[in-house]
mmCIF file of N, CA and C in Angstrom:
data_model
loop_
_atom_site.group_PDB
_atom_site.id
_atom_site.type_symbol
_atom_site.label_atom_id
_atom_site.label_comp_id
_atom_site.label_asym_id
_atom_site.label_seq_id
_atom_site.Cartn_x
_atom_site.Cartn_y
_atom_site.Cartn_z
ATOM 1 N N UNK Y 1 0.855 -1.170 0.000
ATOM 2 C CA UNK Y 1 0.000 0.000 0.000
ATOM 3 C C UNK Y 1 0.903 1.236 0.000
ATOM 4 N N UNK Y 2 0.876 1.995 -1.073
ATOM 5 C CA UNK Y 2 1.669 3.231 -1.077
ATOM 6 C C UNK Y 2 1.050 4.254 -0.122
ATOM 7 N N UNK Y 3 1.901 4.953 0.596
ATOM 8 C CA UNK Y 3 1.389 5.983 1.492
ATOM 9 C C UNK Y 3 2.384 7.128 1.556
ATOM 10 N N UNK Y 4 1.875 8.275 1.927
ATOM 11 C CA UNK Y 4 2.718 9.452 2.069
ATOM 12 C C UNK Y 4 2.483 10.088 3.422
ATOM 13 N N UNK Y 5 3.504 10.751 3.926
ATOM 14 C CA UNK Y 5 3.427 11.435 5.216
ATOM 15 C C UNK Y 5 4.014 12.827 5.045
ATOM 16 N N UNK Y 6 3.295 13.819 5.516
ATOM 17 C CA UNK Y 6 3.747 15.205 5.479
ATOM 18 C C UNK Y 6 3.625 15.765 6.889
ATOM 19 N N UNK Y 7 4.592 16.545 7.306
ATOM 20 C CA UNK Y 7 4.480 17.229 8.583
ATOM 21 C C UNK Y 7 5.520 16.846 9.600
ATOM 22 N N UNK Y 8 6.302 15.813 9.315
ATOM 23 C CA UNK Y 8 7.329 15.435 10.286
ATOM 24 C C UNK Y 8 8.352 16.540 10.473
ATOM 25 N N UNK Y 9 8.496 17.403 9.463
ATOM 26 C CA UNK Y 9 9.409 18.544 9.581
ATOM 27 C C UNK Y 9 8.888 19.570 10.581
ATOM 28 N N UNK Y 10 7.641 19.449 10.976
ATOM 29 C CA UNK Y 10 7.060 20.360 11.958
ATOM 30 C C UNK Y 10 7.329 19.923 13.394
ATOM 31 N N UNK Y 11 8.012 18.800 13.598
ATOM 32 C CA UNK Y 11 8.188 18.264 14.947
ATOM 33 C C UNK Y 11 9.456 18.747 15.640
ATOM 34 N N UNK Y 12 10.546 18.896 14.890
ATOM 35 C CA UNK Y 12 11.814 19.313 15.496
ATOM 36 C C UNK Y 12 12.517 20.324 14.600
ATOM 37 N N UNK Y 13 13.367 21.111 15.230
ATOM 38 C CA UNK Y 13 14.203 22.078 14.515
ATOM 39 C C UNK Y 13 15.641 21.584 14.593
ATOM 40 N N UNK Y 14 16.279 21.420 13.442
ATOM 41 C CA UNK Y 14 17.674 21.009 13.402
ATOM 42 C C UNK Y 14 18.537 22.200 13.797
ATOM 43 N N UNK Y 15 19.319 22.047 14.862
ATOM 44 C CA UNK Y 15 20.168 23.145 15.317
ATOM 45 C C UNK Y 15 21.652 22.839 15.138
ATOM 46 N N UNK Y 16 22.033 21.563 15.151
ATOM 47 C CA UNK Y 16 23.428 21.174 14.948
ATOM 48 C C UNK Y 16 23.486 19.991 13.990
ATOM 49 N N UNK Y 17 24.062 20.212 12.812
ATOM 50 C CA UNK Y 17 24.230 19.108 11.874
ATOM 51 C C UNK Y 17 25.616 18.489 12.060
ATOM 52 N N UNK Y 18 25.983 17.568 11.190
ATOM 53 C CA UNK Y 18 27.254 16.855 11.314
ATOM 54 C C UNK Y 18 28.437 17.819 11.346
ATOM 55 N N UNK Y 19 28.459 18.768 10.423
ATOM 56 C CA UNK Y 19 29.585 19.711 10.364
ATOM 57 C C UNK Y 19 29.682 20.554 11.630
ATOM 58 N N UNK Y 20 28.539 20.975 12.157
ATOM 59 C CA UNK Y 20 28.543 21.739 13.412
ATOM 60 C C UNK Y 20 29.103 20.902 14.555
ATOM 61 N N UNK Y 21 28.660 19.657 14.645
ATOM 62 C CA UNK Y 21 29.118 18.783 15.724
ATOM 63 C C UNK Y 21 30.610 18.491 15.625
ATOM 64 N N UNK Y 22 31.117 18.343 14.404
ATOM 65 C CA UNK Y 22 32.535 18.018 14.228
ATOM 66 C C UNK Y 22 33.438 19.203 14.576
ATOM 67 N N UNK Y 23 32.886 20.404 14.659
ATOM 68 C CA UNK Y 23 33.667 21.585 15.054
ATOM 69 C C UNK Y 23 33.827 21.696 16.572
ATOM 70 N N UNK Y 24 33.109 20.876 17.318
ATOM 71 C CA UNK Y 24 33.200 20.874 18.780
ATOM 72 C C UNK Y 24 34.181 19.767 19.165
ATOM 73 N N UNK Y 25 35.356 20.117 19.697
ATOM 74 C CA UNK Y 25 36.416 19.117 19.907
ATOM 75 C C UNK Y 25 35.989 17.862 20.669
ATOM 76 N N UNK Y 26 35.328 17.992 21.799
ATOM 77 C CA UNK Y 26 34.937 16.814 22.573
ATOM 78 C C UNK Y 26 33.919 15.956 21.830
ATOM 79 N N UNK Y 27 32.986 16.597 21.170
ATOM 80 C CA UNK Y 27 31.973 15.865 20.411
ATOM 81 C C UNK Y 27 32.619 15.194 19.203
ATOM 82 N N UNK Y 28 33.540 15.882 18.543
ATOM 83 C CA UNK Y 28 34.274 15.319 17.414
ATOM 84 C C UNK Y 28 34.967 14.029 17.837
ATOM 85 N N UNK Y 29 35.686 14.083 18.944
ATOM 86 C CA UNK Y 29 36.385 12.894 19.445
ATOM 87 C C UNK Y 29 35.403 11.766 19.750
ATOM 88 N N UNK Y 30 34.285 12.104 20.359
ATOM 89 C CA UNK Y 30 33.283 11.099 20.713
ATOM 90 C C UNK Y 30 32.700 10.433 19.465
ATOM 91 N N UNK Y 31 32.350 11.230 18.456
ATOM 92 C CA UNK Y 31 31.779 10.677 17.223
ATOM 93 C C UNK Y 31 32.786 9.762 16.542
ATOM 94 N N UNK Y 32 34.017 10.198 16.426
ATOM 95 C CA UNK Y 32 35.052 9.373 15.780
ATOM 96 C C UNK Y 32 35.276 8.061 16.532
ATOM 97 N N UNK Y 33 35.387 8.141 17.851
ATOM 98 C CA UNK Y 33 35.617 6.937 18.655
ATOM 99 C C UNK Y 33 34.426 5.984 18.554
ATOM 100 N N UNK Y 34 33.223 6.522 18.655
ATOM 101 C CA UNK Y 34 32.018 5.692 18.565
ATOM 102 C C UNK Y 34 31.930 4.982 17.227
ATOM 103 N N UNK Y 35 32.277 5.668 16.154
ATOM 104 C CA UNK Y 35 32.200 5.066 14.830
ATOM 105 C C UNK Y 35 33.299 4.037 14.599
ATOM 106 N N UNK Y 36 34.450 4.205 15.232
ATOM 107 C CA UNK Y 36 35.513 3.204 15.111
ATOM 108 C C UNK Y 36 35.131 1.914 15.824
ATOM 109 N N UNK Y 37 34.423 2.037 16.936
ATOM 110 C CA UNK Y 37 34.038 0.875 17.727
ATOM 111 C C UNK Y 37 32.747 0.226 17.243
ATOM 112 N N UNK Y 38 31.990 0.916 16.423
ATOM 113 C CA UNK Y 38 30.689 0.415 15.982
ATOM 114 C C UNK Y 38 30.842 -0.605 14.859
ATOM 115 N N UNK Y 39 29.816 -1.413 14.695
ATOM 116 C CA UNK Y 39 29.761 -2.346 13.574
ATOM 117 C C UNK Y 39 29.503 -1.533 12.315
ATOM 118 N N UNK Y 40 30.286 -1.770 11.289
ATOM 119 C CA UNK Y 40 30.132 -1.036 10.029
ATOM 120 C C UNK Y 40 29.040 -1.704 9.201
ATOM 121 N N UNK Y 41 27.908 -1.050 9.113
ATOM 122 C CA UNK Y 41 26.784 -1.595 8.370
ATOM 123 C C UNK Y 41 27.014 -1.559 6.869
ATOM 124 N N UNK Y 42 27.873 -0.680 6.422
ATOM 125 C CA UNK Y 42 28.140 -0.540 4.989
ATOM 126 C C UNK Y 42 29.553 -1.006 4.654
ATOM 127 N N UNK Y 43 30.016 -2.006 5.353
ATOM 128 C CA UNK Y 43 31.393 -2.475 5.176
ATOM 129 C C UNK Y 43 31.643 -3.011 3.771
ATOM 130 N N UNK Y 44 30.655 -3.596 3.150
ATOM 131 C CA UNK Y 44 30.834 -4.161 1.818
ATOM 132 C C UNK Y 44 30.758 -3.141 0.704
ATOM 133 N N UNK Y 45 30.522 -1.908 1.026
ATOM 134 C CA UNK Y 45 30.377 -0.867 0.012
ATOM 135 C C UNK Y 45 31.669 -0.072 -0.097
ATOM 136 N N UNK Y 46 31.800 0.629 -1.187
ATOM 137 C CA UNK Y 46 32.979 1.457 -1.382
ATOM 138 C C UNK Y 46 32.615 2.919 -1.477
ATOM 139 N N UNK Y 47 33.620 3.732 -1.549
ATOM 140 C CA UNK Y 47 33.420 5.162 -1.748
ATOM 141 C C UNK Y 47 32.951 5.881 -0.509
ATOM 142 N N UNK Y 48 32.378 7.044 -0.746
ATOM 143 C CA UNK Y 48 31.957 7.928 0.338
ATOM 144 C C UNK Y 48 30.855 7.319 1.199
ATOM 145 N N UNK Y 49 29.971 6.543 0.574
ATOM 146 C CA UNK Y 49 28.855 5.941 1.307
ATOM 147 C C UNK Y 49 29.360 5.031 2.419
ATOM 148 N N UNK Y 50 30.418 4.280 2.149
ATOM 149 C CA UNK Y 50 30.954 3.344 3.143
ATOM 150 C C UNK Y 50 31.628 4.061 4.304
ATOM 151 N N UNK Y 51 32.032 5.288 4.106
ATOM 152 C CA UNK Y 51 32.786 6.011 5.133
ATOM 153 C C UNK Y 51 31.966 7.026 5.916
ATOM 154 N N UNK Y 52 30.656 7.006 5.756
ATOM 155 C CA UNK Y 52 29.829 7.965 6.480
ATOM 156 C C UNK Y 52 29.788 7.616 7.962
ATOM 157 N N UNK Y 53 29.959 8.620 8.786
ATOM 158 C CA UNK Y 53 29.880 8.431 10.229
ATOM 159 C C UNK Y 53 28.432 8.456 10.678
ATOM 160 N N UNK Y 54 28.138 7.651 11.689
ATOM 161 C CA UNK Y 54 26.840 7.712 12.337
ATOM 162 C C UNK Y 54 26.915 8.791 13.419
ATOM 163 N N UNK Y 55 25.874 9.578 13.524
ATOM 164 C CA UNK Y 55 25.816 10.609 14.560
ATOM 165 C C UNK Y 55 24.364 10.968 14.814
ATOM 166 N N UNK Y 56 24.100 11.545 15.948
ATOM 167 C CA UNK Y 56 22.772 12.054 16.265
ATOM 168 C C UNK Y 56 22.813 13.566 16.135
ATOM 169 N N UNK Y 57 22.044 14.128 15.222
ATOM 170 C CA UNK Y 57 22.055 15.582 15.072
ATOM 171 C C UNK Y 57 21.448 16.261 16.295
ATOM 172 N N UNK Y 58 21.802 17.517 16.480
ATOM 173 C CA UNK Y 58 21.226 18.297 17.570
ATOM 174 C C UNK Y 58 19.895 18.871 17.135
ATOM 175 N N UNK Y 59 18.833 18.522 17.839
ATOM 176 C CA UNK Y 59 17.502 19.004 17.493
ATOM 177 C C UNK Y 59 16.811 19.566 18.727
ATOM 178 N N UNK Y 60 15.899 20.486 18.485
ATOM 179 C CA UNK Y 60 15.041 21.031 19.535
ATOM 180 C C UNK Y 60 13.590 20.801 19.124
ATOM 181 N N UNK Y 61 12.733 20.469 20.085
ATOM 182 C CA UNK Y 61 11.331 20.248 19.721
ATOM 183 C C UNK Y 61 10.659 21.554 19.316
ATOM 184 N N UNK Y 62 9.718 21.432 18.399
ATOM 185 C CA UNK Y 62 8.899 22.570 17.983
ATOM 186 C C UNK Y 62 7.522 22.434 18.617
ATOM 187 N N UNK Y 63 6.778 23.513 18.599
ATOM 188 C CA UNK Y 63 5.369 23.425 18.969
ATOM 189 C C UNK Y 63 4.736 22.501 17.938
ATOM 190 N N UNK Y 64 4.051 21.463 18.389
ATOM 191 C CA UNK Y 64 3.614 20.437 17.439
ATOM 192 C C UNK Y 64 2.636 20.945 16.392
ATOM 193 N N UNK Y 65 2.899 20.555 15.172
ATOM 194 C CA UNK Y 65 1.982 20.794 14.073
ATOM 195 C C UNK Y 65 1.256 19.502 13.770
ATOM 196 N N UNK Y 66 0.475 19.514 12.753
ATOM 197 C CA UNK Y 66 -0.231 18.307 12.358
ATOM 198 C C UNK Y 66 0.653 17.444 11.482
ATOM 199 N N UNK Y 67 0.416 16.164 11.553
ATOM 200 C CA UNK Y 67 1.057 15.223 10.639
ATOM 201 C C UNK Y 67 -0.054 14.660 9.767
ATOM 202 N N UNK Y 68 0.164 14.677 8.474
ATOM 203 C CA UNK Y 68 -0.840 14.263 7.507
ATOM 204 C C UNK Y 68 -0.419 12.934 6.884
ATOM 205 N N UNK Y 69 -1.310 11.954 6.942
ATOM 206 C CA UNK Y 69 -1.080 10.639 6.349
ATOM 207 C C UNK Y 69 -2.112 10.424 5.255
ATOM 208 N N UNK Y 70 -1.697 9.785 4.183
ATOM 209 C CA UNK Y 70 -2.647 9.405 3.147
ATOM 210 C C UNK Y 70 -2.213 8.057 2.591
ATOM 211 N N UNK Y 71 -3.094 7.085 2.700
ATOM 212 C CA UNK Y 71 -2.818 5.749 2.197
ATOM 213 C C UNK Y 71 -3.488 5.589 0.840
ATOM 214 N N UNK Y 72 -2.724 5.092 -0.118
ATOM 215 C CA UNK Y 72 -3.240 4.894 -1.463
ATOM 216 C C UNK Y 72 -3.899 3.538 -1.621
ATOM 217 N N UNK Y 73 -4.264 3.247 -2.844
ATOM 218 C CA UNK Y 73 -4.874 1.957 -3.147
ATOM 219 C C UNK Y 73 -3.787 0.884 -3.155
ATOM 220 N N UNK Y 74 -4.107 -0.300 -2.642
ATOM 221 C CA UNK Y 74 -3.112 -1.378 -2.632
ATOM 222 C C UNK Y 74 -2.665 -1.736 -4.049
ATOM 223 N N UNK Y 75 -1.397 -2.044 -4.172
ATOM 224 C CA UNK Y 75 -0.842 -2.511 -5.442
ATOM 225 C C UNK Y 75 -0.587 -4.002 -5.275
ATOM 226 N N UNK Y 76 -1.282 -4.795 -6.053
ATOM 227 C CA UNK Y 76 -1.186 -6.245 -5.923
ATOM 228 C C UNK Y 76 0.156 -6.755 -6.431
ATOM 229 N N UNK Y 77 0.852 -7.485 -5.580
ATOM 230 C CA UNK Y 77 2.102 -8.134 -5.987
ATOM 231 C C UNK Y 77 1.998 -9.647 -5.842
ATOM 232 N N UNK Y 78 0.944 -10.115 -5.187
ATOM 233 C CA UNK Y 78 0.763 -11.554 -5.026
ATOM 234 C C UNK Y 78 0.572 -12.188 -6.401
ATOM 235 N N UNK Y 79 1.309 -13.241 -6.641
ATOM 236 C CA UNK Y 79 1.227 -13.927 -7.922
ATOM 237 C C UNK Y 79 2.138 -13.335 -8.986
ATOM 238 N N UNK Y 80 2.850 -12.266 -8.659
ATOM 239 C CA UNK Y 80 3.737 -11.617 -9.633
ATOM 240 C C UNK Y 80 5.211 -11.804 -9.268
ATOM 241 N N UNK Y 81 5.493 -12.726 -8.351
ATOM 242 C CA UNK Y 81 6.854 -12.897 -7.860
ATOM 243 C C UNK Y 81 7.839 -13.183 -8.993
ATOM 244 N N UNK Y 82 7.465 -14.103 -9.879
ATOM 245 C CA UNK Y 82 8.369 -14.466 -10.984
ATOM 246 C C UNK Y 82 8.572 -13.289 -11.933
ATOM 247 N N UNK Y 83 7.490 -12.585 -12.224
ATOM 248 C CA UNK Y 83 7.577 -11.446 -13.136
ATOM 249 C C UNK Y 83 8.480 -10.354 -12.554
ATOM 250 N N UNK Y 84 8.432 -10.180 -11.235
ATOM 251 C CA UNK Y 84 9.198 -9.111 -10.603
ATOM 252 C C UNK Y 84 10.672 -9.449 -10.433
ATOM 253 N N UNK Y 85 11.059 -10.677 -10.751
ATOM 254 C CA UNK Y 85 12.484 -11.017 -10.737
ATOM 255 C C UNK Y 85 13.211 -10.365 -11.908
ATOM 256 N N UNK Y 86 12.454 -9.993 -12.931
ATOM 257 C CA UNK Y 86 13.020 -9.265 -14.067
ATOM 258 C C UNK Y 86 13.231 -7.810 -13.639
ATOM 259 N N UNK Y 87 14.447 -7.303 -13.842
ATOM 260 C CA UNK Y 87 14.783 -5.947 -13.377
ATOM 261 C C UNK Y 87 13.892 -4.880 -13.995
ATOM 262 N N UNK Y 88 13.558 -5.020 -15.264
ATOM 263 C CA UNK Y 88 12.734 -4.010 -15.930
ATOM 264 C C UNK Y 88 11.330 -3.973 -15.326
ATOM 265 N N UNK Y 89 10.751 -5.149 -15.077
ATOM 266 C CA UNK Y 89 9.423 -5.199 -14.452
ATOM 267 C C UNK Y 89 9.458 -4.645 -13.031
ATOM 268 N N UNK Y 90 10.509 -4.985 -12.295
ATOM 269 C CA UNK Y 90 10.646 -4.464 -10.933
ATOM 270 C C UNK Y 90 10.799 -2.947 -10.954
ATOM 271 N N UNK Y 91 11.546 -2.439 -11.930
ATOM 272 C CA UNK Y 91 11.730 -0.989 -12.046
ATOM 273 C C UNK Y 91 10.405 -0.297 -12.357
ATOM 274 N N UNK Y 92 9.599 -0.908 -13.229
ATOM 275 C CA UNK Y 92 8.298 -0.332 -13.560
ATOM 276 C C UNK Y 92 7.385 -0.292 -12.332
ATOM 277 N N UNK Y 93 7.403 -1.365 -11.537
ATOM 278 C CA UNK Y 93 6.601 -1.380 -10.316
ATOM 279 C C UNK Y 93 7.096 -0.316 -9.342
ATOM 280 N N UNK Y 94 8.409 -0.205 -9.210
ATOM 281 C CA UNK Y 94 8.994 0.818 -8.337
ATOM 282 C C UNK Y 94 8.544 2.211 -8.776
ATOM 283 N N UNK Y 95 8.596 2.481 -10.071
ATOM 284 C CA UNK Y 95 8.190 3.799 -10.570
ATOM 285 C C UNK Y 95 6.706 4.054 -10.332
ATOM 286 N N UNK Y 96 5.890 3.007 -10.449
ATOM 287 C CA UNK Y 96 4.466 3.154 -10.175
ATOM 288 C C UNK Y 96 4.244 3.526 -8.706
ATOM 289 N N UNK Y 97 4.928 2.821 -7.815
ATOM 290 C CA UNK Y 97 4.797 3.103 -6.384
ATOM 291 C C UNK Y 97 5.318 4.500 -6.069
ATOM 292 N N UNK Y 98 6.465 4.841 -6.633
ATOM 293 C CA UNK Y 98 7.051 6.160 -6.395
ATOM 294 C C UNK Y 98 6.111 7.270 -6.855
ATOM 295 N N UNK Y 99 5.509 7.095 -8.029
ATOM 296 C CA UNK Y 99 4.572 8.089 -8.551
ATOM 297 C C UNK Y 99 3.376 8.248 -7.618
ATOM 298 N N UNK Y 100 2.845 7.123 -7.128
ATOM 299 C CA UNK Y 100 1.711 7.175 -6.195
ATOM 300 C C UNK Y 100 2.082 7.938 -4.919
ATOM 301 N N UNK Y 101 3.253 7.634 -4.366
ATOM 302 C CA UNK Y 101 3.688 8.290 -3.127
ATOM 303 C C UNK Y 101 3.903 9.778 -3.362
ATOM 304 N N UNK Y 102 4.585 10.128 -4.450
ATOM 305 C CA UNK Y 102 4.846 11.543 -4.735
ATOM 306 C C UNK Y 102 3.559 12.317 -4.960
ATOM 307 N N UNK Y 103 2.593 11.712 -5.654
ATOM 308 C CA UNK Y 103 1.340 12.435 -5.890
ATOM 309 C C UNK Y 103 0.548 12.587 -4.591
ATOM 310 N N UNK Y 104 0.575 11.570 -3.719
ATOM 311 C CA UNK Y 104 -0.133 11.718 -2.445
ATOM 312 C C UNK Y 104 0.539 12.769 -1.570
ATOM 313 N N UNK Y 105 1.861 12.850 -1.613
ATOM 314 C CA UNK Y 105 2.555 13.873 -0.828
ATOM 315 C C UNK Y 105 2.263 15.270 -1.370
ATOM 316 N N UNK Y 106 2.235 15.431 -2.677
ATOM 317 C CA UNK Y 106 1.910 16.731 -3.266
ATOM 318 C C UNK Y 106 0.486 17.146 -2.886
ATOM 319 N N UNK Y 107 -0.421 16.186 -2.898
ATOM 320 C CA UNK Y 107 -1.808 16.452 -2.512
ATOM 321 C C UNK Y 107 -1.882 16.902 -1.051
ATOM 322 N N UNK Y 108 -1.131 16.224 -0.181
ATOM 323 C CA UNK Y 108 -1.170 16.580 1.237
ATOM 324 C C UNK Y 108 -0.507 17.926 1.513
ATOM 325 N N UNK Y 109 0.527 18.273 0.762
ATOM 326 C CA UNK Y 109 1.141 19.601 0.918
ATOM 327 C C UNK Y 109 0.102 20.671 0.610
ATOM 328 N N UNK Y 110 -0.656 20.455 -0.454
ATOM 329 C CA UNK Y 110 -1.709 21.401 -0.828
ATOM 330 C C UNK Y 110 -2.767 21.482 0.274
ATOM 331 N N UNK Y 111 -3.191 20.334 0.773
ATOM 332 C CA UNK Y 111 -4.202 20.310 1.829
ATOM 333 C C UNK Y 111 -3.683 20.947 3.119
ATOM 334 N N UNK Y 112 -2.398 20.746 3.417
ATOM 335 C CA UNK Y 112 -1.814 21.346 4.622
ATOM 336 C C UNK Y 112 -1.845 22.863 4.520
ATOM 337 N N UNK Y 113 -1.541 23.399 3.338
ATOM 338 C CA UNK Y 113 -1.560 24.849 3.148
ATOM 339 C C UNK Y 113 -2.962 25.417 3.314
ATOM 340 N N UNK Y 114 -3.985 24.622 2.999
ATOM 341 C CA UNK Y 114 -5.374 25.067 3.101
ATOM 342 C C UNK Y 114 -5.982 24.803 4.478
ATOM 343 N N UNK Y 115 -5.285 24.088 5.346
ATOM 344 C CA UNK Y 115 -5.829 23.641 6.633
ATOM 345 C C UNK Y 115 -5.937 24.803 7.621
ATOM 346 N N UNK Y 116 -7.156 25.207 7.993
ATOM 347 C CA UNK Y 116 -7.303 26.307 8.947
ATOM 348 C C UNK Y 116 -6.941 25.907 10.382
ATOM 349 N N UNK Y 117 -6.788 24.612 10.646
ATOM 350 C CA UNK Y 117 -6.469 24.131 11.987
ATOM 351 C C UNK Y 117 -5.072 23.525 12.056
ATOM 352 N N UNK Y 118 -4.186 23.960 11.201
ATOM 353 C CA UNK Y 118 -2.833 23.411 11.156
ATOM 354 C C UNK Y 118 -2.057 23.692 12.442
ATOM 355 N N UNK Y 119 -2.157 24.889 12.962
ATOM 356 C CA UNK Y 119 -1.403 25.277 14.151
ATOM 357 C C UNK Y 119 -2.073 24.834 15.436
ATOM 358 N N UNK Y 120 -1.273 24.684 16.474
ATOM 359 C CA UNK Y 120 -1.803 24.225 17.768
ATOM 360 C C UNK Y 120 -2.736 25.256 18.390
ATOM 361 N N UNK Y 121 -2.490 26.534 18.142
ATOM 362 C CA UNK Y 121 -3.359 27.575 18.708
ATOM 363 C C UNK Y 121 -4.759 27.462 18.114
ATOM 364 N N UNK Y 122 -4.839 27.307 16.800
ATOM 365 C CA UNK Y 122 -6.138 27.176 16.140
ATOM 366 C C UNK Y 122 -6.882 25.936 16.633
ATOM 367 N N UNK Y 123 -6.146 24.828 16.798
ATOM 368 C CA UNK Y 123 -6.781 23.596 17.273
ATOM 369 C C UNK Y 123 -7.245 23.741 18.723
ATOM 370 N N UNK Y 124 -6.447 24.418 19.537
ATOM 371 C CA UNK Y 124 -6.805 24.612 20.946
ATOM 372 C C UNK Y 124 -8.039 25.500 21.072
ATOM 373 N N UNK Y 125 -8.082 26.583 20.307
ATOM 374 C CA UNK Y 125 -9.247 27.476 20.339
ATOM 375 C C UNK Y 125 -10.488 26.723 19.887
ATOM 376 N N UNK Y 126 -10.369 25.939 18.831
ATOM 377 C CA UNK Y 126 -11.516 25.163 18.353
ATOM 378 C C UNK Y 126 -11.987 24.202 19.443
ATOM 379 N N UNK Y 127 -11.037 23.510 20.070
ATOM 380 C CA UNK Y 127 -11.400 22.564 21.121
ATOM 381 C C UNK Y 127 -12.051 23.235 22.315
ATOM 382 N N UNK Y 128 -11.590 24.438 22.660
ATOM 383 C CA UNK Y 128 -12.135 25.155 23.816
ATOM 384 C C UNK Y 128 -13.511 25.740 23.538
ATOM 385 N N UNK Y 129 -13.813 26.032 22.282
ATOM 386 C CA UNK Y 129 -15.077 26.689 21.954
ATOM 387 C C UNK Y 129 -16.124 25.747 21.377
ATOM 388 N N UNK Y 130 -15.794 24.485 21.206
ATOM 389 C CA UNK Y 130 -16.782 23.546 20.670
ATOM 390 C C UNK Y 130 -17.172 22.551 21.753
ATOM 391 N N UNK Y 131 -18.185 21.774 21.468
ATOM 392 C CA UNK Y 131 -18.634 20.792 22.459
ATOM 393 C C UNK Y 131 -17.608 19.679 22.596
ATOM 394 N N UNK Y 132 -17.713 18.950 23.675
ATOM 395 C CA UNK Y 132 -16.723 17.908 23.954
ATOM 396 C C UNK Y 132 -16.813 16.729 22.993
ATOM 397 N N UNK Y 133 -17.916 16.585 22.281
ATOM 398 C CA UNK Y 133 -18.048 15.452 21.354
ATOM 399 C C UNK Y 133 -17.423 15.749 19.995
ATOM 400 N N UNK Y 134 -17.095 17.005 19.732
ATOM 401 C CA UNK Y 134 -16.512 17.366 18.443
ATOM 402 C C UNK Y 134 -14.990 17.376 18.519
ATOM 403 N N UNK Y 135 -14.377 16.739 17.549
ATOM 404 C CA UNK Y 135 -12.930 16.812 17.418
ATOM 405 C C UNK Y 135 -12.600 17.878 16.385
ATOM 406 N N UNK Y 136 -11.353 18.307 16.380
ATOM 407 C CA UNK Y 136 -10.912 19.280 15.383
ATOM 408 C C UNK Y 136 -11.056 18.634 14.008
ATOM 409 N N UNK Y 137 -11.693 19.320 13.058
ATOM 410 C CA UNK Y 137 -11.902 18.729 11.739
ATOM 411 C C UNK Y 137 -10.596 18.394 11.026
ATOM 412 N N UNK Y 138 -10.659 17.357 10.233
ATOM 413 C CA UNK Y 138 -9.545 16.986 9.365
ATOM 414 C C UNK Y 138 -9.972 17.257 7.937
ATOM 415 N N UNK Y 139 -9.057 17.105 7.007
ATOM 416 C CA UNK Y 139 -9.431 17.345 5.617
ATOM 417 C C UNK Y 139 -10.109 16.115 5.030
ATOM 418 N N UNK Y 140 -10.947 16.347 4.064
ATOM 419 C CA UNK Y 140 -11.609 15.263 3.345
ATOM 420 C C UNK Y 140 -10.785 14.940 2.107
ATOM 421 N N UNK Y 141 -10.355 13.688 1.978
ATOM 422 C CA UNK Y 141 -9.534 13.348 0.794
ATOM 423 C C UNK Y 141 -10.299 13.431 -0.508
#
């Protein structure tokens, strides 16, 4: 089932990325030591991808926004196992799924921009001024 999610960027603010962390001497040493002692998940790969360090970026929580989910129509793969062993067929299925996800995300971005209850203040005011049986409205797909 292809699905898209919009709004996770509304949860935290990135304040320190990898380059920022590596400029802090103690943190730099810690990241390097931790990565030397860690299991290399990309050991069989070459180039820059194999040498990427694992780190936790510095983030601060934001006032929560809404997260929008949209699930698409299921794409049947049962009975197509042999057909999908062919790279071209697998690529076509991948592109179909990717197109579905991208279109659902574009749709949700549009709906998020139109959402009058996107912010926590708007949702709180609605909740305080409506009856207890009413929830804050969501968008209709």
